[in-house]
Amino acid sequence: MAFLKYSLIRLALFAPLFVLFLFLELGAVLSVICAALIAFAVSYLFFQKQRDAAAAAIHGRLSGKAKPLRSEREQADAEAEDSLLDANPDVTIRNSGPRAPGS
């Protein structure tokens, strides 16, 4: 949620600046570049708390310590599979992809 909030803040800075630069007839490419640079500078200077929260959220998701994104049903299926495998150690699972028709 922090990443989304920070992204929306930056977009809210970028959009009016882009429109302003288009209104000043700088051209589309130059307007994008100027609006992006100014939005970056303003967000870097004044929104450090939100930027740090967004970075922490991304780090938490990518660090490997985050909870898996599974539904309750998927979690229950995984636990049932794990318990069956623990009860039957001689069973192996082959993860071959979907089979082609006729094979």
Tab-separated table of C-alpha atoms in Angstrom:
chain	number	residue	atom	x	y	z
A	1	MET	CA	0.000	0.000	0.000
A	2	ALA	CA	2.898	2.356	0.729
A	3	PHE	CA	4.284	1.854	-2.774
A	4	LEU	CA	0.908	2.663	-4.308
A	5	LYS	CA	0.560	5.773	-2.143
A	6	TYR	CA	4.019	7.041	-3.109
A	7	SER	CA	3.376	6.309	-6.788
A	8	LEU	CA	0.107	8.233	-6.679
A	9	ILE	CA	1.856	11.204	-5.042
A	10	ARG	CA	4.437	11.245	-7.823
A	11	LEU	CA	1.751	10.915	-10.471
A	12	ALA	CA	-0.190	13.782	-8.856
A	13	LEU	CA	2.955	15.897	-9.136
A	14	PHE	CA	3.777	14.819	-12.683
A	15	ALA	CA	0.381	15.218	-14.374
A	16	PRO	CA	-0.249	18.933	-13.742
A	17	LEU	CA	3.359	19.776	-14.538
A	18	PHE	CA	3.096	17.890	-17.816
A	19	VAL	CA	-0.102	19.737	-18.730
A	20	LEU	CA	1.489	23.052	-17.762
A	21	PHE	CA	4.517	22.429	-19.962
A	22	LEU	CA	2.293	21.364	-22.844
A	23	PHE	CA	0.307	24.575	-22.363
A	24	LEU	CA	3.581	26.522	-22.526
A	25	GLU	CA	4.219	24.769	-25.882
A	26	LEU	CA	7.464	23.041	-24.941
A	27	GLY	CA	6.552	20.001	-27.016
A	28	ALA	CA	5.510	16.551	-25.830
A	29	VAL	CA	8.967	15.050	-25.293
A	30	LEU	CA	10.432	18.057	-23.525
A	31	SER	CA	7.269	18.376	-21.418
A	32	VAL	CA	7.593	14.766	-20.268
A	33	ILE	CA	11.265	15.200	-19.417
A	34	CYS	CA	10.784	18.483	-17.534
A	35	ALA	CA	7.712	17.256	-15.647
A	36	ALA	CA	9.467	14.015	-14.685
A	37	LEU	CA	12.571	15.814	-13.432
A	38	ILE	CA	10.625	18.336	-11.385
A	39	ALA	CA	8.276	15.671	-9.970
A	40	PHE	CA	11.303	13.564	-9.039
A	41	ALA	CA	13.038	16.486	-7.335
A	42	VAL	CA	9.964	17.547	-5.363
A	43	SER	CA	9.147	13.994	-4.276
A	44	TYR	CA	12.783	13.380	-3.333
A	45	LEU	CA	12.985	16.528	-1.227
A	46	PHE	CA	9.581	16.569	0.441
A	47	PHE	CA	8.269	12.992	0.557
A	48	GLN	CA	11.112	11.086	2.210
A	49	LYS	CA	8.853	9.338	4.724
A	50	GLN	CA	6.595	7.963	1.980
A	51	ARG	CA	9.589	7.012	-0.181
A	52	ASP	CA	11.201	5.105	2.691
A	53	ALA	CA	7.931	3.299	3.438
A	54	ALA	CA	7.575	2.322	-0.234
A	55	ALA	CA	11.177	1.077	-0.340
A	56	ALA	CA	10.639	-0.935	2.841
A	57	ALA	CA	7.490	-2.499	1.379
A	58	ILE	CA	9.329	-3.529	-1.781
A	59	HIS	CA	12.293	-4.846	0.219
A	60	GLY	CA	9.978	-6.822	2.482
A	61	ARG	CA	8.229	-8.423	-0.492
A	62	LEU	CA	11.439	-9.301	-2.350
A	63	SER	CA	13.578	-10.360	0.619
A	64	GLY	CA	12.122	-13.862	0.794
A	65	LYS	CA	10.772	-13.337	4.302
A	66	ALA	CA	7.329	-12.248	3.154
A	67	LYS	CA	4.283	-14.437	3.509
A	68	PRO	CA	3.393	-16.308	0.340
A	69	LEU	CA	0.545	-14.844	-1.646
A	70	ARG	CA	-1.764	-17.844	-1.379
A	71	SER	CA	-5.457	-18.044	-0.777
A	72	GLU	CA	-6.801	-20.039	2.163
A	73	ARG	CA	-7.766	-22.854	-0.201
A	74	GLU	CA	-4.305	-23.013	-1.769
A	75	GLN	CA	-2.735	-23.010	1.691
A	76	ALA	CA	-5.040	-25.821	2.844
A	77	ASP	CA	-4.226	-27.844	-0.299
A	78	ALA	CA	-0.498	-27.386	0.274
A	79	GLU	CA	-0.806	-28.470	3.918
A	80	ALA	CA	-2.845	-31.547	2.918
A	81	GLU	CA	-0.246	-32.462	0.308
A	82	ASP	CA	2.574	-32.000	2.792
A	83	SER	CA	0.854	-34.213	5.379
A	84	LEU	CA	0.235	-36.932	2.767
A	85	LEU	CA	3.862	-36.823	1.690
A	86	ASP	CA	5.008	-37.014	5.318
A	87	ALA	CA	2.758	-40.029	5.918
A	88	ASN	CA	3.951	-41.790	2.736
A	89	PRO	CA	7.706	-41.199	2.301
A	90	ASP	CA	7.946	-43.687	-0.598
A	91	VAL	CA	5.746	-41.507	-2.829
A	92	THR	CA	7.490	-39.093	-5.195
A	93	ILE	CA	6.033	-36.205	-7.130
A	94	ARG	CA	7.096	-35.502	-10.664
A	95	ASN	CA	6.403	-31.977	-11.777
A	96	SER	CA	6.157	-32.493	-15.472
A	97	GLY	CA	4.192	-29.867	-17.333
A	98	PRO	CA	0.878	-30.442	-18.995
A	99	ARG	CA	0.875	-33.362	-21.356
A	100	ALA	CA	0.314	-32.920	-25.059
A	101	PRO	CA	-2.886	-34.487	-26.437
A	102	GLY	CA	-2.355	-38.014	-27.696
A	103	SER	CA	0.790	-38.749	-25.655
